[in-house]
XYZ file of N, CA, C and O in Angstrom:
876
model
N -10.064 23.168 -25.825
C -10.423 21.754 -25.881
C -9.240 20.900 -26.324
O -8.977 19.833 -25.774
N -8.521 21.380 -27.345
C -7.373 20.629 -27.833
C -6.315 20.475 -26.750
O -5.711 19.400 -26.600
N -6.095 21.524 -25.984
C -5.097 21.468 -24.913
C -5.508 20.467 -23.849
O -4.668 19.731 -23.307
N -6.790 20.416 -23.536
C -7.288 19.457 -22.545
C -7.106 18.036 -23.055
O -6.675 17.139 -22.329
N -7.428 17.807 -24.319
C -7.258 16.477 -24.909
C -5.807 16.011 -24.810
O -5.537 14.859 -24.437
N -4.895 16.898 -25.153
C -3.478 16.533 -25.123
C -3.009 16.235 -23.705
O -2.230 15.302 -23.469
N -3.496 17.023 -22.747
C -3.132 16.788 -21.350
C -3.652 15.427 -20.877
O -2.933 14.663 -20.216
N -4.883 15.128 -21.220
C -5.472 13.841 -20.839
C -4.725 12.688 -21.500
O -4.462 11.657 -20.865
N -4.396 12.862 -22.762
C -3.674 11.817 -23.492
C -2.338 11.529 -22.824
O -1.946 10.365 -22.658
N -1.615 12.569 -22.433
C -0.315 12.397 -21.784
C -0.448 11.660 -20.456
O 0.306 10.725 -20.165
N -1.409 12.073 -19.645
C -1.606 11.450 -18.329
C -1.979 9.985 -18.481
O -1.445 9.104 -17.783
N -2.881 9.697 -19.409
C -3.363 8.329 -19.568
C -2.288 7.413 -20.148
O -2.199 6.235 -19.776
N -1.489 7.930 -21.050
C -0.415 7.105 -21.596
C 0.641 6.788 -20.544
O 1.256 5.713 -20.557
N 0.862 7.717 -19.631
C 1.892 7.528 -18.610
C 1.417 6.640 -17.468
O 2.239 6.134 -16.697
N 0.109 6.447 -17.343
C -0.450 5.727 -16.200
C -0.386 4.218 -16.396
O -0.687 3.704 -17.473
N -0.004 3.513 -15.347
C 0.020 2.050 -15.377
C -1.309 1.457 -14.945
O -1.586 0.291 -15.214
N -2.127 2.263 -14.290
C -3.431 1.823 -13.792
C -4.505 2.792 -14.286
O -4.192 3.908 -14.720
N -5.775 2.391 -14.235
C -6.848 3.333 -14.605
C -6.768 4.608 -13.781
O -6.435 4.576 -12.594
N -7.065 5.736 -14.407
C -6.989 7.033 -13.744
C -8.404 7.537 -13.479
O -9.221 7.630 -14.393
N -8.682 7.883 -12.224
C -10.012 8.356 -11.850
C -10.291 9.718 -12.475
O -9.368 10.493 -12.751
N -11.567 10.018 -12.670
C -11.966 11.281 -13.284
C -11.455 12.466 -12.477
O -10.986 13.465 -13.037
N -11.531 12.387 -11.162
C -11.070 13.506 -10.323
C -9.577 13.751 -10.518
O -9.118 14.904 -10.461
N -8.799 12.690 -10.758
C -7.367 12.857 -10.979
C -7.097 13.457 -12.356
O -6.165 14.260 -12.521
N -7.900 13.087 -13.332
C -7.759 13.686 -14.655
C -8.098 15.174 -14.610
O -7.427 15.997 -15.242
N -9.128 15.489 -13.840
C -9.520 16.888 -13.712
C -8.420 17.693 -13.037
O -8.103 18.826 -13.441
N -7.800 17.109 -12.012
C -6.715 17.800 -11.308
C -5.526 18.036 -12.234
O -4.836 19.062 -12.132
N -5.292 17.096 -13.153
C -4.164 17.230 -14.076
C -4.350 18.386 -15.050
O -3.378 18.894 -15.608
N -5.594 18.821 -15.241
C -5.893 19.894 -16.201
C -6.091 21.258 -15.535
O -6.498 22.215 -16.203
N -5.833 21.344 -14.239
C -6.087 22.597 -13.516
C -5.299 23.774 -14.090
O -5.769 24.910 -14.091
N -4.110 23.508 -14.604
C -3.296 24.591 -15.137
C -3.813 25.154 -16.448
O -3.289 26.167 -16.945
N -4.850 24.533 -17.020
C -5.402 24.982 -18.301
C -6.613 25.887 -18.123
O -7.241 26.270 -19.105
N -6.951 26.205 -16.871
C -8.105 27.052 -16.618
C -9.217 26.275 -15.951
O -9.022 25.168 -15.447
N -10.389 26.865 -15.942
C -11.550 26.243 -15.300
C -12.060 25.082 -16.155
O -12.528 25.264 -17.281
N -11.957 23.866 -15.618
C -12.395 22.664 -16.327
C -13.541 22.034 -15.531
O -13.331 21.524 -14.436
N -14.757 22.109 -16.083
C -15.877 21.486 -15.381
C -16.061 20.053 -15.878
O -15.390 19.588 -16.803
N -16.991 19.339 -15.242
C -17.218 17.929 -15.546
C -17.631 17.733 -16.998
O -17.168 16.809 -17.673
N -18.500 18.606 -17.489
C -18.999 18.469 -18.862
C -17.865 18.609 -19.876
O -17.781 17.836 -20.845
N -16.987 19.594 -19.659
C -15.879 19.804 -20.578
C -14.910 18.627 -20.543
O -14.407 18.184 -21.592
N -14.667 18.104 -19.341
C -13.757 16.971 -19.203
C -14.300 15.749 -19.942
O -13.569 15.077 -20.678
N -15.583 15.472 -19.754
C -16.183 14.320 -20.419
C -16.225 14.507 -21.932
O -16.059 13.547 -22.695
N -16.421 15.746 -22.381
C -16.401 16.019 -23.813
C -15.006 15.749 -24.395
O -14.873 15.164 -25.473
N -13.990 16.189 -23.670
C -12.624 15.962 -24.130
C -12.291 14.468 -24.159
O -11.635 13.982 -25.089
N -12.745 13.741 -23.159
C -12.510 12.291 -23.128
C -13.232 11.613 -24.295
O -12.696 10.688 -24.915
N -14.442 12.065 -24.585
C -15.183 11.509 -25.708
C -14.473 11.753 -27.033
O -14.406 10.866 -27.886
N -13.952 12.968 -27.209
C -13.218 13.294 -28.429
C -11.939 12.464 -28.536
O -11.537 12.033 -29.624
N -11.307 12.226 -27.384
C -10.094 11.415 -27.377
C -10.411 9.968 -27.773
O -9.652 9.331 -28.508
N -11.533 9.451 -27.277
C -11.951 8.103 -27.660
C -12.191 8.015 -29.161
O -11.821 7.031 -29.812
N -12.808 9.032 -29.714
C -13.075 9.042 -31.155
C -11.779 9.060 -31.963
O -11.701 8.433 -33.029
N -10.773 9.773 -31.478
C -9.497 9.858 -32.189
C -8.827 8.498 -32.303
O -8.044 8.259 -33.236
N -9.119 7.598 -31.364
C -8.487 6.282 -31.381
C -9.383 5.204 -31.999
O -9.044 4.024 -31.930
N -10.486 5.595 -32.591
C -11.316 4.639 -33.307
C -10.534 4.090 -34.494
O -9.906 4.835 -35.235
N -10.567 2.781 -34.664
C -9.864 2.170 -35.772
C -8.381 1.987 -35.551
O -7.659 1.552 -36.453
N -7.892 2.333 -34.356
C -6.474 2.172 -34.030
C -6.284 0.896 -33.214
O -7.232 0.284 -32.735
N -5.035 0.481 -33.057
C -4.744 -0.713 -32.270
C -4.928 -0.462 -30.781
O -5.068 -1.395 -29.995
N -4.929 0.806 -30.374
C -5.110 1.197 -28.970
C -6.470 1.851 -28.808
O -6.927 2.582 -29.689
N -7.117 1.589 -27.686
C -8.417 2.188 -27.410
C -8.438 2.783 -26.009
O -7.704 2.347 -25.126
N -9.275 3.796 -25.827
C -9.475 4.403 -24.519
C -10.753 3.826 -23.932
O -11.820 3.916 -24.539
N -10.644 3.210 -22.766
C -11.794 2.558 -22.148
C -11.972 3.072 -20.721
O -11.041 3.585 -20.106
N -13.188 2.913 -20.223
C -13.475 3.273 -18.832
C -13.837 2.018 -18.070
O -14.647 1.209 -18.523
N -13.233 1.844 -16.915
C -13.529 0.716 -16.038
C -13.910 1.265 -14.673
O -14.081 2.471 -14.504
N -14.022 0.373 -13.697
C -14.445 0.802 -12.364
C -13.487 1.816 -11.761
O -13.899 2.712 -11.022
N -12.187 1.720 -12.084
C -11.205 2.613 -11.489
C -10.992 3.907 -12.242
O -10.301 4.796 -11.756
N -11.552 4.037 -13.429
C -11.377 5.247 -14.217
C -11.073 4.940 -15.664
O -11.463 3.885 -16.183
N -10.333 5.828 -16.321
C -10.005 5.672 -17.740
C -8.583 5.146 -17.907
O -7.701 5.412 -17.102
N -8.377 4.421 -19.006
C -7.032 3.948 -19.341
C -6.965 3.594 -20.822
O -7.990 3.307 -21.450
N -5.752 3.625 -21.354
C -5.510 3.125 -22.703
C -5.168 1.647 -22.609
O -4.485 1.214 -21.670
N -5.613 0.881 -23.596
C -5.232 -0.523 -23.658
C -5.194 -0.969 -25.113
O -5.814 -0.351 -25.989
N -4.475 -2.059 -25.352
C -4.400 -2.638 -26.685
C -5.706 -3.375 -26.962
O -6.236 -4.072 -26.087
N -6.247 -3.208 -28.137
C -7.468 -3.926 -28.499
C -7.208 -5.427 -28.468
O -6.114 -5.895 -28.797
N -8.240 -6.171 -28.069
C -8.074 -7.603 -27.823
C -7.555 -8.362 -29.041
O -6.811 -9.333 -28.896
N -7.913 -7.920 -30.234
C -7.478 -8.673 -31.410
C -5.977 -8.552 -31.667
O -5.423 -9.290 -32.487
N -5.311 -7.628 -30.969
C -3.867 -7.475 -31.113
C -3.099 -8.059 -29.931
O -1.883 -7.905 -29.855
N -3.801 -8.707 -29.004
C -3.133 -9.204 -27.794
C -2.069 -10.246 -28.125
O -0.979 -10.245 -27.539
N -2.346 -11.148 -29.069
C -1.365 -12.170 -29.430
C -0.128 -11.534 -30.057
O 1.002 -11.977 -29.823
N -0.330 -10.481 -30.852
C 0.797 -9.778 -31.478
C 1.696 -9.154 -30.427
O 2.930 -9.243 -30.499
N 1.083 -8.524 -29.431
C 1.855 -7.884 -28.370
C 2.592 -8.928 -27.542
O 3.771 -8.763 -27.209
N 1.912 -10.025 -27.207
C 2.540 -11.074 -26.402
C 3.739 -11.688 -27.109
O 4.738 -12.042 -26.481
N 3.661 -11.788 -28.445
C 4.772 -12.371 -29.201
C 6.023 -11.516 -29.120
O 7.148 -12.009 -29.255
N 5.851 -10.222 -28.895
C 6.992 -9.304 -28.828
C 7.520 -9.111 -27.420
O 8.554 -8.468 -27.232
N 6.807 -9.642 -26.428
C 7.210 -9.441 -25.039
C 8.184 -10.526 -24.600
O 7.974 -11.703 -24.883
N 9.246 -10.182 -23.877
C 10.202 -11.196 -23.414
C 9.631 -12.098 -22.335
O 10.075 -13.217 -22.159
N 8.621 -11.610 -21.594
C 8.032 -12.405 -20.521
C 6.756 -13.066 -21.007
O 5.985 -12.480 -21.772
N 6.542 -14.274 -20.585
C 5.335 -14.991 -20.957
C 4.166 -14.454 -20.146
O 4.325 -14.031 -19.000
N 2.956 -14.481 -20.703
C 1.793 -14.015 -19.950
C 1.505 -14.927 -18.768
O 1.923 -16.089 -18.751
N 0.853 -14.372 -17.776
C 0.503 -15.170 -16.602
C -0.355 -16.352 -17.020
O -1.248 -16.229 -17.844
N -0.063 -17.508 -16.436
C -0.813 -18.722 -16.760
C -1.584 -19.145 -15.520
O -0.997 -19.395 -14.468
N -2.876 -19.231 -15.659
C -3.745 -19.561 -14.541
C -4.429 -20.890 -14.800
O -4.810 -21.196 -15.930
N -4.625 -21.659 -13.746
C -5.265 -22.959 -13.890
C -6.768 -22.804 -14.102
O -7.376 -21.794 -13.740
N -7.351 -23.831 -14.691
C -8.806 -23.838 -14.867
C -9.501 -23.843 -13.514
O -10.568 -23.250 -13.353
N -8.894 -24.519 -12.538
C -9.483 -24.558 -11.198
C -9.584 -23.149 -10.624
O -10.598 -22.782 -10.020
N -8.538 -22.345 -10.824
C -8.555 -20.975 -10.308
C -9.620 -20.147 -11.023
O -10.369 -19.395 -10.390
N -9.709 -20.271 -12.343
C -10.687 -19.483 -13.085
C -12.114 -19.915 -12.769
O -13.019 -19.089 -12.718
N -12.325 -21.211 -12.556
C -13.654 -21.675 -12.150
C -14.026 -21.056 -10.813
O -15.150 -20.589 -10.612
N -13.079 -21.073 -9.873
C -13.336 -20.503 -8.548
C -13.659 -19.021 -8.661
O -14.602 -18.522 -8.031
N -12.897 -18.295 -9.470
C -13.139 -16.867 -9.660
C -14.510 -16.617 -10.274
O -15.226 -15.698 -9.865
N -14.902 -17.431 -11.247
C -16.211 -17.263 -11.890
C -17.342 -17.482 -10.892
O -18.328 -16.734 -10.873
N -17.197 -18.487 -10.040
C -18.238 -18.757 -9.036
C -18.368 -17.580 -8.080
O -19.473 -17.143 -7.746
N -17.236 -17.039 -7.632
C -17.281 -15.893 -6.728
C -17.931 -14.707 -7.412
O -18.769 -14.009 -6.834
N -17.559 -14.445 -8.679
C -18.082 -13.286 -9.399
C -19.592 -13.350 -9.571
O -20.281 -12.335 -9.442
N -20.134 -14.536 -9.846
C -21.552 -14.650 -10.148
C -22.418 -14.965 -8.932
O -23.640 -14.823 -9.004
N -21.815 -15.403 -7.820
C -22.614 -15.773 -6.658
C -22.238 -14.990 -5.402
O -22.687 -15.319 -4.316
N -21.424 -13.989 -5.509
C -20.935 -13.267 -4.340
C -22.056 -12.574 -3.567
O -23.056 -12.152 -4.178
N -21.867 -12.458 -2.218
C -20.751 -13.027 -1.448
C -20.955 -14.518 -1.228
O -22.093 -14.977 -1.061
N -19.874 -15.269 -1.204
C -19.973 -16.722 -1.138
C -18.851 -17.255 -0.258
O -17.760 -16.681 -0.200
N -19.127 -18.332 0.454
C -18.107 -18.947 1.312
C -17.312 -19.981 0.525
O -17.718 -20.431 -0.543
N -16.215 -20.377 1.094
C -15.382 -21.401 0.450
C -16.131 -22.723 0.339
O -16.029 -23.417 -0.686
N -16.901 -23.070 1.362
C -17.673 -24.314 1.315
C -18.706 -24.270 0.197
O -18.971 -25.290 -0.467
N -19.319 -23.118 -0.038
C -20.307 -22.987 -1.105
C -19.644 -23.077 -2.482
O -20.216 -23.637 -3.419
N -18.426 -22.540 -2.586
C -17.672 -22.682 -3.836
C -17.399 -24.156 -4.108
O -17.570 -24.648 -5.231
N -17.003 -24.874 -3.063
C -16.696 -26.294 -3.208
C -17.937 -27.095 -3.554
O -17.871 -28.068 -4.322
N -19.094 -26.675 -3.034
C -20.337 -27.373 -3.352
C -20.678 -27.237 -4.828
O -21.192 -28.165 -5.455
N -20.393 -26.088 -5.408
C -20.667 -25.863 -6.822
C -19.663 -26.608 -7.700
O -20.034 -27.263 -8.671
N -18.384 -26.523 -7.346
C -17.344 -27.155 -8.155
C -17.324 -28.662 -7.999
O -16.893 -29.386 -8.891
N -17.762 -29.161 -6.843
C -17.724 -30.591 -6.614
C -16.345 -31.102 -6.251
O -16.075 -32.296 -6.333
N -15.456 -30.201 -5.856
C -14.097 -30.572 -5.477
C -13.579 -29.516 -4.517
O -14.025 -28.372 -4.545
N -12.649 -29.911 -3.655
C -12.104 -28.976 -2.677
C -11.356 -27.845 -3.370
O -10.724 -28.036 -4.404
N -11.455 -26.654 -2.787
C -10.724 -25.489 -3.287
C -9.466 -25.334 -2.437
O -9.542 -25.192 -1.218
N -8.318 -25.360 -3.071
C -7.066 -25.306 -2.325
C -6.833 -23.917 -1.731
O -7.309 -22.909 -2.250
N -6.062 -23.894 -0.651
C -5.708 -22.610 -0.037
C -4.875 -21.776 -1.000
O -4.931 -20.547 -0.976
N -4.095 -22.443 -1.855
C -3.261 -21.729 -2.815
C -4.084 -20.916 -3.800
O -3.710 -19.796 -4.174
N -5.218 -21.465 -4.234
C -6.088 -20.751 -5.167
C -6.651 -19.506 -4.506
O -6.622 -18.406 -5.077
N -7.158 -19.642 -3.294
C -7.740 -18.494 -2.606
C -6.663 -17.447 -2.316
O -6.923 -16.243 -2.439
N -5.468 -17.890 -1.986
C -4.378 -16.952 -1.717
C -3.988 -16.208 -2.992
O -3.771 -14.990 -2.970
N -3.916 -16.925 -4.109
C -3.555 -16.283 -5.382
C -4.580 -15.236 -5.777
O -4.229 -14.131 -6.216
N -5.860 -15.554 -5.641
C -6.917 -14.603 -5.993
C -6.832 -13.341 -5.138
O -7.071 -12.229 -5.631
N -6.502 -13.511 -3.865
C -6.380 -12.345 -2.989
C -5.089 -11.576 -3.256
O -5.085 -10.342 -3.200
N -4.002 -12.270 -3.570
C -2.749 -11.583 -3.879
C -2.861 -10.775 -5.165
O -2.252 -9.711 -5.301
N -3.651 -11.272 -6.125
C -3.885 -10.530 -7.366
C -4.893 -9.392 -7.167
O -5.166 -8.638 -8.078
N -5.453 -9.319 -5.979
C -6.441 -8.301 -5.623
C -7.701 -8.417 -6.482
O -8.348 -7.429 -6.798
N -8.049 -9.642 -6.848
C -9.297 -9.895 -7.567
C -10.424 -10.248 -6.606
O -11.592 -10.062 -6.919
N -10.056 -10.762 -5.426
C -11.037 -11.245 -4.448
C -10.630 -10.759 -3.068
O -9.439 -10.659 -2.767
N -11.619 -10.455 -2.235
C -11.322 -10.074 -0.851
C -12.427 -10.596 0.056
O -13.524 -10.938 -0.402
N -12.121 -10.665 1.350
C -13.108 -11.062 2.357
C -13.954 -9.844 2.694
O -13.429 -8.782 3.034
N -15.280 -9.981 2.584
C -16.173 -8.853 2.820
C -17.002 -9.007 4.092
O -17.768 -8.113 4.449
N -16.861 -10.133 4.767
C -17.621 -10.351 5.977
C -17.597 -11.814 6.363
O -16.770 -12.587 5.845
N -18.494 -12.207 7.264
C -18.581 -13.593 7.688
C -20.051 -14.024 7.704
O -20.927 -13.251 8.102
N -20.297 -15.243 7.268
C -21.660 -15.780 7.266
C -22.056 -16.145 8.687
O -21.278 -16.750 9.438
N -23.275 -15.767 9.061
C -23.731 -15.991 10.430
C -24.238 -17.409 10.614
O -25.435 -17.676 10.762
N -23.309 -18.344 10.564
C -23.561 -19.765 10.826
C -22.433 -20.242 11.724
O -21.428 -19.530 11.899
N -22.551 -21.441 12.319
C -21.464 -21.937 13.164
C -20.118 -21.895 12.452
O -19.987 -22.332 11.303
N -19.131 -21.359 13.139
C -17.801 -21.226 12.556
C -17.584 -19.910 11.853
O -16.446 -19.542 11.565
N -18.655 -19.177 11.545
C -18.599 -17.886 10.858
C -17.569 -17.882 9.726
O -16.588 -17.154 9.748
N -17.791 -18.706 8.689
C -16.830 -18.744 7.578
C -16.772 -17.423 6.826
O -17.756 -16.680 6.757
N -15.619 -17.146 6.263
C -15.430 -15.904 5.513
C -16.262 -15.893 4.247
O -16.482 -16.922 3.606
N -16.759 -14.712 3.903
C -17.494 -14.505 2.663
C -16.587 -13.759 1.687
O -15.981 -12.736 2.035
N -16.504 -14.267 0.475
C -15.620 -13.696 -0.538
C -16.421 -12.970 -1.616
O -17.514 -13.382 -1.996
N -15.842 -11.887 -2.121
C -16.445 -11.119 -3.216
C -15.318 -10.559 -4.072
O -14.154 -10.506 -3.656
N -15.664 -10.133 -5.280
C -14.665 -9.568 -6.174
C -14.380 -8.110 -5.813
O -15.118 -7.476 -5.065
N -13.310 -7.571 -6.364
C -12.840 -6.230 -6.050
C -12.935 -5.305 -7.264
O -13.245 -5.742 -8.374
N -12.629 -4.041 -7.050
C -12.571 -3.095 -8.168
C -11.432 -3.447 -9.109
O -11.527 -3.247 -10.319
N -10.339 -3.989 -8.573
C -9.211 -4.406 -9.419
C -9.661 -5.489 -10.399
O -9.229 -5.511 -11.560
N -10.508 -6.386 -9.950
C -11.055 -7.429 -10.831
C -11.791 -6.799 -12.004
O -11.610 -7.190 -13.165
N -12.623 -5.790 -11.717
C -13.350 -5.106 -12.782
C -12.392 -4.373 -13.721
O -12.550 -4.417 -14.944
N -11.392 -3.710 -13.144
C -10.422 -2.976 -13.960
C -9.689 -3.912 -14.916
O -9.501 -3.600 -16.097
N -9.257 -5.065 -14.407
C -8.490 -5.986 -15.235
C -9.330 -6.589 -16.350
O -8.799 -6.998 -17.386
N -10.656 -6.645 -16.151
C -11.547 -7.133 -17.195
C -12.128 -6.005 -18.034
O -12.886 -6.246 -18.971
N -11.763 -4.755 -17.690
C -12.255 -3.618 -18.449
C -13.732 -3.338 -18.251
O -14.411 -2.859 -19.159
N -14.224 -3.588 -17.043
C -15.646 -3.395 -16.743
C -15.835 -2.247 -15.754
O -14.975 -1.995 -14.916
N -16.983 -1.561 -15.853
C -17.287 -0.487 -14.915
C -18.063 -1.002 -13.712
O -17.971 -0.441 -12.628
N -18.858 -2.047 -13.921
C -19.674 -2.586 -12.830
C -19.923 -4.068 -13.083
O -19.783 -4.558 -14.212
N -20.320 -4.776 -12.027
C -20.548 -6.215 -12.130
C -21.661 -6.551 -13.108
O -21.654 -7.609 -13.736
N -22.624 -5.635 -13.248
C -23.740 -5.896 -14.149
C -23.296 -6.038 -15.600
O -24.043 -6.543 -16.442
N -22.068 -5.603 -15.918
C -21.564 -5.712 -17.278
C -20.944 -7.076 -17.568
O -20.554 -7.347 -18.707
N -20.830 -7.931 -16.555
C -20.346 -9.279 -16.810
C -21.290 -9.975 -17.792
O -22.506 -9.847 -17.686
N -20.762 -10.728 -18.734
C -21.625 -11.417 -19.686
C -22.405 -12.524 -18.993
O -21.996 -13.001 -17.924
N -23.534 -12.948 -19.573
C -24.264 -14.086 -19.001
C -23.331 -15.280 -18.855
O -22.435 -15.489 -19.684
N -23.535 -16.049 -17.810
C -22.629 -17.156 -17.505
C -22.480 -18.118 -18.673
O -21.395 -18.619 -18.945
N -23.565 -18.375 -19.394
C -23.487 -19.332 -20.494
C -22.582 -18.845 -21.616
O -22.115 -19.632 -22.436
N -22.282 -17.550 -21.650
C -21.413 -17.005 -22.693
C -19.937 -17.113 -22.342
O -19.083 -16.860 -23.184
N -19.597 -17.470 -21.110
C -18.180 -17.564 -20.737
C -17.831 -18.959 -20.245
O -16.878 -19.144 -19.511
N -18.571 -19.962 -20.668
C -18.278 -21.314 -20.220
C -16.929 -21.820 -20.726
O -16.322 -22.685 -20.137
N -16.464 -21.296 -21.851
C -15.145 -21.672 -22.330
C -14.108 -20.840 -21.589
O -13.948 -19.655 -21.851
N -13.393 -21.464 -20.655
C -12.467 -20.729 -19.804
C -11.277 -20.183 -20.579
O -10.671 -19.195 -20.164
N -10.937 -20.784 -21.711
C -9.841 -20.251 -22.517
C -10.186 -18.858 -23.017
O -9.330 -17.980 -23.093
N -11.462 -18.626 -23.350
C -11.879 -17.307 -23.802
C -11.808 -16.296 -22.667
O -11.427 -15.148 -22.860
N -12.197 -16.716 -21.472
C -12.138 -15.828 -20.311
C -10.702 -15.377 -20.069
O -10.427 -14.195 -19.871
N -9.780 -16.322 -20.099
C -8.381 -15.997 -19.849
C -7.829 -15.083 -20.930
O -7.117 -14.122 -20.653
N -8.165 -15.367 -22.180
C -7.649 -14.563 -23.290
C -8.125 -13.126 -23.199
O -7.365 -12.184 -23.442
N -9.385 -12.917 -22.853
C -9.930 -11.565 -22.749
C -9.226 -10.758 -21.675
O -9.150 -9.534 -21.753
N -8.722 -11.430 -20.646
C -8.029 -10.739 -19.556
C -6.519 -10.673 -19.778
O -5.777 -10.264 -18.895
N -6.051 -11.080 -20.971
C -4.625 -11.045 -21.259
C -3.847 -12.135 -20.556
O -2.658 -12.000 -20.297
N -4.530 -13.250 -20.247
C -3.901 -14.356 -19.544
C -3.966 -15.604 -20.406
O -4.609 -15.620 -21.452
N -3.299 -16.662 -19.978
C -3.388 -17.928 -20.691
C -3.594 -19.039 -19.676
O -3.185 -18.936 -18.525
N -4.250 -20.113 -20.123
C -4.533 -21.217 -19.235
C -3.346 -22.158 -19.128
O -2.735 -22.524 -20.134
N -3.025 -22.550 -17.910
C -1.975 -23.532 -17.705
C -2.546 -24.918 -17.971
O -3.745 -25.151 -17.811
N -1.724 -25.874 -18.395
C -2.219 -27.238 -18.588
C -2.631 -27.832 -17.255
O -2.101 -27.447 -16.203
N -3.567 -28.798 -17.258
C -4.027 -29.410 -16.000
C -2.962 -30.328 -15.430
O -2.997 -31.539 -15.622
N -1.987 -29.743 -14.713
C -0.864 -30.534 -14.217
C -0.955 -30.806 -12.728
O -0.006 -31.274 -12.121
N -2.077 -30.460 -12.107
C -2.239 -30.757 -10.691
C -3.407 -31.694 -10.511
O -4.283 -31.817 -11.360
N -3.427 -32.351 -9.373
C -4.504 -33.298 -9.088
C -5.846 -32.608 -9.076
O -6.838 -33.130 -9.562
N -5.881 -31.379 -8.539
C -7.138 -30.657 -8.466
C -7.637 -30.292 -9.852
O -8.812 -30.395 -10.146
N -6.715 -29.877 -10.753
C -7.121 -29.503 -12.094
C -7.736 -30.660 -12.836
O -8.555 -30.482 -13.727
N -7.328 -31.874 -12.507
C -7.829 -33.030 -13.228
C -9.075 -33.604 -12.586
O -9.643 -34.567 -13.087
N -9.518 -33.017 -11.486
C -10.634 -33.566 -10.750
C -11.981 -33.122 -11.271
O -12.098 -32.440 -12.274
N -13.033 -33.533 -10.537
C -14.388 -33.186 -10.904
C -14.571 -31.678 -10.911
O -14.088 -30.973 -10.049
N -15.292 -31.194 -11.911
C -15.618 -29.775 -11.956
C -14.562 -28.925 -12.596
O -14.680 -27.713 -12.594
N -13.523 -29.517 -13.207
C -12.476 -28.713 -13.822
C -12.349 -29.001 -15.301
O -11.277 -28.940 -15.872
N -13.429 -29.343 -15.952
C -13.425 -29.513 -17.395
C -13.279 -28.157 -18.061
O -13.438 -27.112 -17.438
N -13.038 -28.181 -19.364
C -12.823 -26.917 -20.064
C -14.058 -26.048 -19.989
O -13.963 -24.833 -19.924
N -15.249 -26.654 -20.000
C -16.458 -25.857 -19.932
C -17.104 -26.005 -18.569
O -17.212 -27.106 -18.036
N -17.537 -24.905 -18.009
C -18.155 -24.926 -16.688
C -19.512 -25.594 -16.772
O -20.318 -25.273 -17.636
N -19.784 -26.528 -15.843
C -21.044 -27.259 -15.867
C -21.929 -26.965 -14.676
O -22.952 -27.607 -14.503
N -21.537 -25.999 -13.823
C -22.376 -25.754 -12.656
C -23.633 -24.991 -13.058
O -23.644 -24.194 -13.975
N -24.702 -25.276 -12.321
C -26.007 -24.689 -12.608
C -25.986 -23.206 -12.309
O -25.404 -22.759 -11.336
N -26.666 -22.405 -13.151
C -26.713 -20.967 -12.922
C -27.820 -20.584 -11.954
O -27.957 -19.430 -11.581
N -28.634 -21.545 -11.544
C -29.702 -21.260 -10.605
C -29.215 -21.322 -9.181
O -28.028 -21.451 -8.910
N -30.141 -21.276 -8.227
C -29.778 -21.241 -6.820
C -30.182 -22.505 -6.079
O -30.160 -22.555 -4.864
N -30.543 -23.552 -6.813
C -31.067 -24.737 -6.162
C -30.020 -25.458 -5.329
O -30.345 -26.117 -4.349
N -28.751 -25.349 -5.713
C -27.727 -26.124 -5.036
C -27.112 -25.416 -3.849
O -26.314 -25.977 -3.133
N -27.469 -24.172 -3.627
C -26.912 -23.428 -2.501
C -28.019 -22.755 -1.717
O -29.007 -22.291 -2.269
N -27.827 -22.718 -0.408
C -28.749 -21.973 0.426
C -28.564 -20.484 0.171
O -27.447 -20.032 -0.082
N -29.629 -19.679 0.222
C -29.461 -18.225 0.073
C -28.515 -17.697 1.147
O -28.570 -18.119 2.296
N -27.645 -16.800 0.770
C -26.666 -16.248 1.714
C -27.353 -15.248 2.618
O -27.988 -14.303 2.148
N -27.282 -15.423 3.950
C -27.926 -14.480 4.877
C -27.174 -13.175 4.935
O -26.059 -13.066 4.416
N -27.755 -12.154 5.564
C -27.049 -10.870 5.695
C -25.686 -11.065 6.330
O -25.500 -11.899 7.198
N -24.720 -10.271 5.899
C -23.353 -10.407 6.389
C -23.062 -9.367 7.455
O -23.726 -8.339 7.549
N -22.048 -9.656 8.222
C -21.552 -8.703 9.213
C -20.202 -8.219 8.729
O -19.300 -9.025 8.477
N -20.039 -6.930 8.566
C -18.791 -6.381 8.035
C -17.653 -6.645 8.988
O -17.839 -6.761 10.206
N -16.448 -6.728 8.388
C -15.260 -6.949 9.224
C -14.931 -5.705 10.024
O -15.163 -4.607 9.555
């Protein structure tokens, strides 16, 4: 068991991305027959070893990874030569709408925000691999339907979408950005200063303002 723990610790520390369970199991093949139960037991023991430490072992949609506990994020950022990524409130609002209403079209996002969504925002979300096109809505023009990705869950440290907090708990976008290791940029664009880009999200959590999304056709 100790040998398995050490092997897992080495692999996870060396990994830049979450490591899937099957990959962790493959890394331990040289230690003998490792079944699922033994692997999970070793991972559990490893998590316990890091209780009370600045680093924690977490599981997300992509697998297991080590990360710095959130209360130490400011300390780590102060020591880094590069500034953390700064995202606009408009971008985070758009991402929140997609996460909670997916699949959703760009027009439906704009209906909720009350302001046009720039192509730059949609491009940034896709370049960060947080959002992807999952199909097209069966209406005239067949607009693209957007949904979040596994990378989005990994970056937020979540295993599934159901673990997202209730919308009313993340209305402060500064908290959302901080939890993801990001910081909010000042509202220096016309869109950021427009309707629907206040610090707290004001869109309704119900479905009254949007038509139900019909079945999609895969790409």
